[in-house]
Amino acid sequence: MEMVMMTQMGAVNFIAPSQCKLGGASGLPPAKIGFRVRLDVRTAGFKRSSSKVTSIQASIAFPNLQADEFRHPLDRQNTALLRAIPGLGELGKFLLGPAAEQVMLLENIGTSVLVSDNQLADLHRLMEEAAGILDLEAPELYVRQNPVPNAYTLAIAGRKPFVVIHTSLVELLTPAELQAVLAHELGHLKCDHGIWLTFANILALGAYSLPGLGVIIARNLEEQLMRWLRAAELTCDRAALLVAQDPKIVVSVLMKLAGGCPSLASQLNVEAFLKQARSYDEASSSPLGWYLRNAQTRQLSHPLPVLRAREIDRWAQSAEYKLLIARASKAADEKRSSQSAINVRNRSLSAT
């Protein structure tokens, strides 16, 4: 992982939007919406084979990809606001010291299965492929038994960062959708979201219950941090699209997290969900609707699924996204041409 703040631990879930009191007494990281599993048959054509996850055809890669090339403007703006707060990084180190890091490490890894080339190898390939596309070193991946579909990223001081996915998420999504979720988590690492995710965890782990300082954090940082976190999620949705390279895959994940289950997956319709997202825009376009929408999202750690779907649908049609795809396609073509020339030369040398 390319986390700048390696002294911090960041965790966020990929699930449906949750309120800022994200964690429970167990100390689990907040729930965060994950991405890329398998598309509904009507949108992707994948066939679900029992609970087996299979590798999918790799998308074109983005050599030398920089985070700011896909970072959402709101992420950039709100990150700058957080960095302008004096001493905020030092406060994070103080609140989340080595003991707390060790607790999180044992809690989230001690009861999970480490994915590797000889352990859940199909999932391992999905992670390796996604990391390669985003020009990022693949973090460790763990699978944890949990009935709540979720995925989250952690970065521990002095340790390799890792991603955790819940078994129920694997059951809910297709392989393409599941890879999009992994790409979303990789987006946090690519964009160095670690320190601010640490503060999200502080709130999730009960900062409200801390005397004095916890109350100050809750009152003065909650709104600004949640605003940043919602913006960061939009950035990571873009990372998911860069790997999926099909907006329907990313939208399908959001749709399933909003109201899907394995028994209903084959009946879900991406286009209908996008239409629903557009209707939400229309319903909230009046002054009263605007006020109600802000009130509805103000305390959420994630944007509403319909708003995320609308954002990713728009970005997929943008010149910015198309330019990234064109550049990656050109690089792939040049690599294939170069490799072809090398193969011809080698055959020629062998013949002589």
Short mmCIF file of C-alpha atoms in Angstrom, two decimals:
data_model
loop_
_atom_site.label_atom_id
_atom_site.label_comp_id
_atom_site.label_asym_id
_atom_site.label_seq_id
_atom_site.Cartn_x
_atom_site.Cartn_y
_atom_site.Cartn_z
CA MET A 1 0.00 0.00 0.00
CA GLU A 2 1.15 3.54 -0.65
CA MET A 3 -0.25 5.04 2.50
CA VAL A 4 1.52 8.24 3.49
CA MET A 5 0.56 8.03 7.14
CA MET A 6 1.95 4.60 7.94
CA THR A 7 1.91 5.50 11.61
CA GLN A 8 -1.87 5.48 11.48
CA MET A 9 -4.49 2.88 10.95
CA GLY A 10 -7.39 3.59 8.66
CA ALA A 11 -10.51 1.50 8.23
CA VAL A 12 -13.72 2.14 6.46
CA ASN A 13 -16.54 -0.09 5.32
CA PHE A 14 -18.02 -0.29 1.92
CA ILE A 15 -21.58 -1.09 2.91
CA ALA A 16 -24.72 1.01 2.84
CA PRO A 17 -24.51 4.51 4.24
CA SER A 18 -24.17 4.37 7.97
CA GLN A 19 -24.38 7.11 10.54
CA CYS A 20 -21.27 8.37 12.23
CA LYS A 21 -21.72 6.05 15.22
CA LEU A 22 -20.53 3.25 13.01
CA GLY A 23 -18.88 0.73 15.24
CA GLY A 24 -20.21 -1.60 17.86
CA ALA A 25 -18.95 -2.79 21.19
CA SER A 26 -16.78 -5.36 19.45
CA GLY A 27 -14.56 -2.66 18.00
CA LEU A 28 -15.15 -3.61 14.39
CA PRO A 29 -14.28 -1.00 11.79
CA PRO A 30 -17.14 1.06 10.39
CA ALA A 31 -19.27 -0.48 7.68
CA LYS A 32 -18.26 0.53 4.24
CA ILE A 33 -19.78 -0.20 0.90
CA GLY A 34 -17.68 -2.51 -1.15
CA PHE A 35 -17.57 -2.89 -4.91
CA ARG A 36 -17.26 -5.28 -7.76
CA VAL A 37 -18.79 -8.63 -7.60
CA ARG A 38 -20.72 -10.07 -10.32
CA LEU A 39 -23.16 -8.35 -12.55
CA ASP A 40 -26.75 -9.32 -12.77
CA VAL A 41 -27.24 -11.66 -15.69
CA ARG A 42 -29.09 -9.02 -17.63
CA THR A 43 -26.24 -6.53 -17.29
CA ALA A 44 -23.09 -8.60 -17.34
CA GLY A 45 -23.76 -12.10 -18.49
CA PHE A 46 -21.81 -13.82 -15.73
CA LYS A 47 -23.10 -17.15 -14.56
CA ARG A 48 -23.18 -17.76 -10.87
CA SER A 49 -21.72 -21.16 -10.02
CA SER A 50 -22.70 -22.14 -6.49
CA SER A 51 -20.54 -19.94 -4.24
CA LYS A 52 -17.36 -20.26 -6.28
CA VAL A 53 -15.60 -17.06 -7.28
CA THR A 54 -13.82 -17.28 -10.60
CA SER A 55 -11.31 -14.99 -12.24
CA ILE A 56 -12.56 -12.61 -14.92
CA GLN A 57 -10.97 -11.18 -18.00
CA ALA A 58 -8.46 -8.50 -17.02
CA SER A 59 -9.15 -4.89 -17.99
CA ILE A 60 -6.52 -2.61 -19.47
CA ALA A 61 -4.05 -1.29 -16.92
CA PHE A 62 -3.12 2.32 -16.09
CA PRO A 63 0.68 2.52 -15.94
CA ASN A 64 2.01 5.33 -13.72
CA LEU A 65 -1.52 6.22 -12.59
CA GLN A 66 -1.58 9.13 -10.15
CA ALA A 67 -4.29 9.51 -7.52
CA ASP A 68 -5.10 13.07 -8.52
CA GLU A 69 -5.95 11.87 -12.03
CA PHE A 70 -9.17 10.33 -10.71
CA ARG A 71 -9.66 12.02 -7.35
CA HIS A 72 -13.12 13.55 -6.97
CA PRO A 73 -13.07 17.37 -6.65
CA LEU A 74 -14.98 17.19 -3.36
CA ASP A 75 -12.34 14.82 -1.98
CA ARG A 76 -9.59 17.25 -2.95
CA GLN A 77 -11.46 20.19 -1.44
CA ASN A 78 -12.37 18.52 1.86
CA THR A 79 -8.93 16.96 2.31
CA ALA A 80 -7.42 20.44 2.07
CA LEU A 81 -9.83 21.65 4.75
CA LEU A 82 -8.85 18.83 7.12
CA ARG A 83 -5.14 19.40 6.55
CA ALA A 84 -5.63 23.05 7.44
CA ILE A 85 -6.66 22.12 11.01
CA PRO A 86 -3.52 22.56 13.17
CA GLY A 87 -2.37 19.45 15.02
CA LEU A 88 -5.03 17.12 13.66
CA GLY A 89 -2.52 14.48 12.52
CA GLU A 90 -0.75 14.50 15.88
CA LEU A 91 -4.09 14.14 17.64
CA GLY A 92 -4.80 11.01 15.61
CA LYS A 93 -1.50 9.47 16.68
CA PHE A 94 -2.30 10.23 20.30
CA LEU A 95 -5.80 8.76 20.21
CA LEU A 96 -4.80 5.64 18.30
CA GLY A 97 -1.57 4.40 19.80
CA PRO A 98 0.21 1.02 19.55
CA ALA A 99 -2.17 -0.72 21.97
CA ALA A 100 -5.25 0.27 19.99
CA GLU A 101 -3.53 -0.79 16.78
CA GLN A 102 -2.77 -4.20 18.25
CA VAL A 103 -6.38 -4.63 19.36
CA MET A 104 -7.61 -3.88 15.85
CA LEU A 105 -5.03 -6.21 14.35
CA LEU A 106 -6.06 -9.13 16.54
CA GLU A 107 -9.76 -8.40 16.18
CA ASN A 108 -9.77 -8.19 12.40
CA ILE A 109 -7.12 -10.72 11.43
CA GLY A 110 -7.17 -13.29 14.21
CA THR A 111 -10.60 -14.57 13.17
CA SER A 112 -10.23 -14.30 9.39
CA VAL A 113 -8.73 -16.36 6.56
CA LEU A 114 -5.71 -14.95 4.73
CA VAL A 115 -6.16 -15.14 0.96
CA SER A 116 -3.17 -16.28 -1.11
CA ASP A 117 -2.30 -18.16 -4.28
CA ASN A 118 -2.99 -21.42 -2.45
CA GLN A 119 -5.84 -20.20 -0.23
CA LEU A 120 -9.00 -18.96 -1.98
CA ALA A 121 -6.88 -18.51 -5.09
CA ASP A 122 -9.71 -17.03 -7.21
CA LEU A 123 -10.12 -14.13 -4.78
CA HIS A 124 -6.36 -13.71 -4.73
CA ARG A 125 -6.34 -13.33 -8.53
CA LEU A 126 -9.11 -10.73 -8.40
CA MET A 127 -7.09 -8.65 -5.94
CA GLU A 128 -3.83 -9.01 -7.87
CA GLU A 129 -5.52 -8.03 -11.13
CA ALA A 130 -7.22 -4.97 -9.58
CA ALA A 131 -3.99 -3.77 -7.96
CA GLY A 132 -2.11 -4.20 -11.23
CA ILE A 133 -4.68 -2.17 -13.14
CA LEU A 134 -4.38 0.69 -10.63
CA ASP A 135 -0.57 0.49 -10.62
CA LEU A 136 -0.50 -0.39 -6.94
CA GLU A 137 1.13 -3.09 -4.84
CA ALA A 138 -1.56 -5.55 -3.75
CA PRO A 139 -2.24 -5.52 0.01
CA GLU A 140 -3.06 -8.64 1.96
CA LEU A 141 -6.66 -9.78 1.67
CA TYR A 142 -8.65 -11.51 4.41
CA VAL A 143 -12.08 -13.13 4.33
CA ARG A 144 -14.15 -12.96 7.48
CA GLN A 145 -17.34 -14.79 8.34
CA ASN A 146 -20.04 -12.16 8.80
CA PRO A 147 -23.70 -11.95 7.72
CA VAL A 148 -23.43 -8.21 6.99
CA PRO A 149 -22.07 -7.56 3.45
CA ASN A 150 -19.05 -5.37 3.97
CA ALA A 151 -15.42 -4.66 3.08
CA TYR A 152 -12.87 -2.39 4.71
CA THR A 153 -9.25 -1.32 4.51
CA LEU A 154 -6.74 -1.12 7.35
CA ALA A 155 -3.23 0.32 7.52
CA ILE A 156 -1.23 -0.54 10.61
CA ALA A 157 2.03 1.16 11.58
CA GLY A 158 4.99 -0.90 10.47
CA ARG A 159 2.79 -3.53 8.81
CA LYS A 160 1.58 -4.15 5.32
CA PRO A 161 -1.92 -2.72 4.81
CA PHE A 162 -4.73 -5.18 4.32
CA VAL A 163 -8.30 -5.45 3.10
CA VAL A 164 -11.03 -7.49 4.77
CA ILE A 165 -14.18 -8.71 3.02
CA HIS A 166 -17.15 -10.46 4.59
CA THR A 167 -18.40 -13.81 3.35
CA SER A 168 -21.89 -12.42 2.80
CA LEU A 169 -20.48 -9.88 0.35
CA VAL A 170 -18.92 -12.70 -1.67
CA GLU A 171 -22.28 -14.44 -1.76
CA LEU A 172 -24.13 -11.30 -2.85
CA LEU A 173 -21.89 -10.18 -5.72
CA THR A 174 -20.61 -11.52 -9.02
CA PRO A 175 -16.84 -11.88 -9.57
CA ALA A 176 -16.77 -8.66 -11.62
CA GLU A 177 -18.66 -6.77 -8.92
CA LEU A 178 -16.50 -8.24 -6.17
CA GLN A 179 -13.38 -7.09 -7.96
CA ALA A 180 -14.90 -3.62 -8.17
CA VAL A 181 -15.31 -3.66 -4.39
CA LEU A 182 -11.68 -4.64 -3.98
CA ALA A 183 -10.73 -1.82 -6.36
CA HIS A 184 -12.76 0.59 -4.27
CA GLU A 185 -10.74 -0.43 -1.21
CA LEU A 186 -7.52 -0.09 -3.19
CA GLY A 187 -8.62 3.44 -4.01
CA HIS A 188 -8.25 4.36 -0.33
CA LEU A 189 -4.66 3.12 -0.40
CA LYS A 190 -3.87 4.79 -3.70
CA CYS A 191 -5.17 8.13 -2.41
CA ASP A 192 -3.47 7.99 1.00
CA HIS A 193 -6.73 8.21 2.92
CA GLY A 194 -5.21 6.52 5.99
CA ILE A 195 -5.04 9.29 8.56
CA TRP A 196 -8.57 10.53 7.97
CA LEU A 197 -9.91 6.99 8.00
CA THR A 198 -8.24 6.73 11.38
CA PHE A 199 -10.45 9.52 12.65
CA ALA A 200 -13.49 7.76 11.19
CA ASN A 201 -12.48 4.74 13.25
CA ILE A 202 -12.05 6.84 16.35
CA LEU A 203 -15.65 7.95 16.02
CA ALA A 204 -16.73 4.41 15.21
CA LEU A 205 -14.91 2.94 18.20
CA GLY A 206 -16.65 5.24 20.64
CA ALA A 207 -15.03 8.66 20.78
CA TYR A 208 -18.39 9.90 22.05
CA SER A 209 -17.86 7.94 25.23
CA LEU A 210 -14.47 9.52 25.98
CA PRO A 211 -14.64 12.22 28.63
CA GLY A 212 -13.83 15.73 27.49
CA LEU A 213 -11.79 15.10 24.37
CA GLY A 214 -14.31 12.68 22.87
CA VAL A 215 -17.08 15.24 23.19
CA ILE A 216 -14.92 17.88 21.52
CA ILE A 217 -14.13 15.54 18.63
CA ALA A 218 -17.75 14.56 18.23
CA ARG A 219 -18.97 18.14 18.17
CA ASN A 220 -16.22 19.92 16.24
CA LEU A 221 -14.90 17.32 13.81
CA GLU A 222 -17.81 15.02 13.15
CA GLU A 223 -19.51 17.06 10.47
CA GLN A 224 -16.31 17.99 8.66
CA LEU A 225 -14.94 14.45 8.84
CA MET A 226 -18.17 12.92 7.58
CA ARG A 227 -18.21 15.40 4.72
CA TRP A 228 -14.67 14.37 3.79
CA LEU A 229 -15.51 10.67 4.11
CA ARG A 230 -18.49 10.96 1.77
CA ALA A 231 -16.26 12.73 -0.76
CA ALA A 232 -13.54 10.09 -0.40
CA GLU A 233 -16.08 7.39 -1.17
CA LEU A 234 -16.84 9.10 -4.48
CA THR A 235 -13.14 8.98 -5.32
CA CYS A 236 -12.92 5.27 -4.51
CA ASP A 237 -16.02 4.57 -6.59
CA ARG A 238 -13.99 6.01 -9.48
CA ALA A 239 -11.16 3.60 -8.67
CA ALA A 240 -13.72 0.80 -8.89
CA LEU A 241 -14.79 2.02 -12.33
CA LEU A 242 -11.18 2.22 -13.54
CA VAL A 243 -10.85 -1.48 -12.79
CA ALA A 244 -14.33 -2.59 -13.87
CA GLN A 245 -14.29 -0.34 -16.97
CA ASP A 246 -18.05 -0.76 -17.13
CA PRO A 247 -20.23 1.62 -15.06
CA LYS A 248 -23.02 -0.96 -14.89
CA ILE A 249 -20.80 -3.19 -12.75
CA VAL A 250 -20.21 -0.45 -10.18
CA VAL A 251 -23.85 0.65 -10.20
CA SER A 252 -24.92 -2.97 -9.79
CA VAL A 253 -22.85 -3.23 -6.61
CA LEU A 254 -24.47 -0.10 -5.19
CA MET A 255 -27.90 -1.37 -6.13
CA LYS A 256 -27.33 -4.72 -4.42
CA LEU A 257 -26.00 -3.05 -1.29
CA ALA A 258 -29.05 -0.80 -1.22
CA GLY A 259 -31.64 -3.55 -1.61
CA GLY A 260 -30.29 -6.83 -2.87
CA CYS A 261 -29.91 -10.37 -1.63
CA PRO A 262 -28.75 -13.58 -3.34
CA SER A 263 -32.30 -14.77 -4.02
CA LEU A 264 -33.26 -11.47 -5.72
CA ALA A 265 -30.02 -10.78 -7.59
CA SER A 266 -31.22 -12.14 -10.93
CA GLN A 267 -34.25 -9.81 -10.88
CA LEU A 268 -32.38 -6.56 -10.22
CA ASN A 269 -32.12 -4.06 -13.07
CA VAL A 270 -29.28 -1.53 -13.30
CA GLU A 271 -31.09 0.78 -15.72
CA ALA A 272 -34.10 0.94 -13.41
CA PHE A 273 -31.82 1.84 -10.50
CA LEU A 274 -30.20 4.63 -12.52
CA LYS A 275 -33.66 5.93 -13.37
CA GLN A 276 -34.43 5.88 -9.63
CA ALA A 277 -31.25 7.91 -9.02
CA ARG A 278 -32.33 10.52 -11.55
CA SER A 279 -35.77 10.73 -9.96
CA TYR A 280 -34.11 11.44 -6.61
CA ASP A 281 -32.34 14.40 -8.22
CA GLU A 282 -35.64 15.71 -9.53
CA ALA A 283 -37.41 15.22 -6.20
CA SER A 284 -34.69 17.12 -4.34
CA SER A 285 -34.28 19.96 -6.84
CA SER A 286 -36.67 22.34 -5.07
CA PRO A 287 -35.44 24.50 -2.15
CA LEU A 288 -37.27 22.26 0.32
CA GLY A 289 -35.97 19.13 -1.39
CA TRP A 290 -32.42 20.48 -1.26
CA TYR A 291 -32.74 21.16 2.46
CA LEU A 292 -34.21 17.72 3.16
CA ARG A 293 -31.50 15.98 1.14
CA ASN A 294 -28.76 17.76 3.08
CA ALA A 295 -30.47 16.88 6.36
CA GLN A 296 -30.73 13.26 5.22
CA THR A 297 -27.05 12.91 4.31
CA ARG A 298 -25.37 15.23 6.81
CA GLN A 299 -24.59 12.54 9.42
CA LEU A 300 -23.86 9.71 6.97
CA SER A 301 -20.39 8.27 6.44
CA HIS A 302 -21.26 7.36 2.85
CA PRO A 303 -23.30 9.16 0.19
CA LEU A 304 -26.69 7.63 -0.53
CA PRO A 305 -26.40 4.68 -2.97
CA VAL A 306 -28.55 6.44 -5.58
CA LEU A 307 -26.31 9.50 -5.45
CA ARG A 308 -23.19 7.36 -5.81
CA ALA A 309 -24.77 5.59 -8.78
CA ARG A 310 -25.57 8.91 -10.41
CA GLU A 311 -22.03 10.22 -9.81
CA ILE A 312 -20.32 7.17 -11.30
CA ASP A 313 -22.68 7.16 -14.28
CA ARG A 314 -21.79 10.80 -14.97
CA TRP A 315 -18.05 10.28 -14.57
CA ALA A 316 -18.14 7.31 -16.97
CA GLN A 317 -19.38 9.73 -19.64
CA SER A 318 -16.89 12.48 -18.82
CA ALA A 319 -13.92 13.58 -20.93
CA GLU A 320 -11.67 12.98 -17.91
CA TYR A 321 -12.55 9.28 -17.71
CA LYS A 322 -12.45 8.78 -21.48
CA LEU A 323 -8.99 10.36 -21.62
CA LEU A 324 -7.69 7.96 -18.95
CA ILE A 325 -9.13 4.99 -20.85
CA ALA A 326 -7.68 6.22 -24.16
CA ARG A 327 -4.24 6.69 -22.63
CA ALA A 328 -4.32 3.22 -21.05
CA SER A 329 -5.48 1.67 -24.33
CA LYS A 330 -2.64 3.34 -26.20
CA ALA A 331 -0.10 2.09 -23.65
CA ALA A 332 -1.53 -1.43 -23.94
CA ASP A 333 -1.33 -1.33 -27.73
CA GLU A 334 2.27 -0.15 -27.61
CA LYS A 335 3.15 -2.90 -25.15
CA ARG A 336 1.56 -5.54 -27.37
CA SER A 337 3.35 -4.20 -30.45
CA SER A 338 6.68 -4.20 -28.63
CA GLN A 339 6.13 -7.74 -27.35
CA SER A 340 5.12 -8.88 -30.83
CA ALA A 341 8.30 -7.44 -32.30
CA ILE A 342 10.36 -9.20 -29.64
CA ASN A 343 8.62 -12.50 -30.39
CA VAL A 344 9.29 -12.13 -34.14
CA ARG A 345 12.95 -11.39 -33.48
CA ASN A 346 13.28 -14.36 -31.13
CA ARG A 347 11.69 -16.70 -33.67
CA SER A 348 14.02 -15.37 -36.34
CA LEU A 349 17.05 -15.96 -34.14
CA SER A 350 15.84 -19.46 -33.29
CA ALA A 351 15.40 -20.29 -36.97
CA THR A 352 19.00 -19.36 -37.72
#
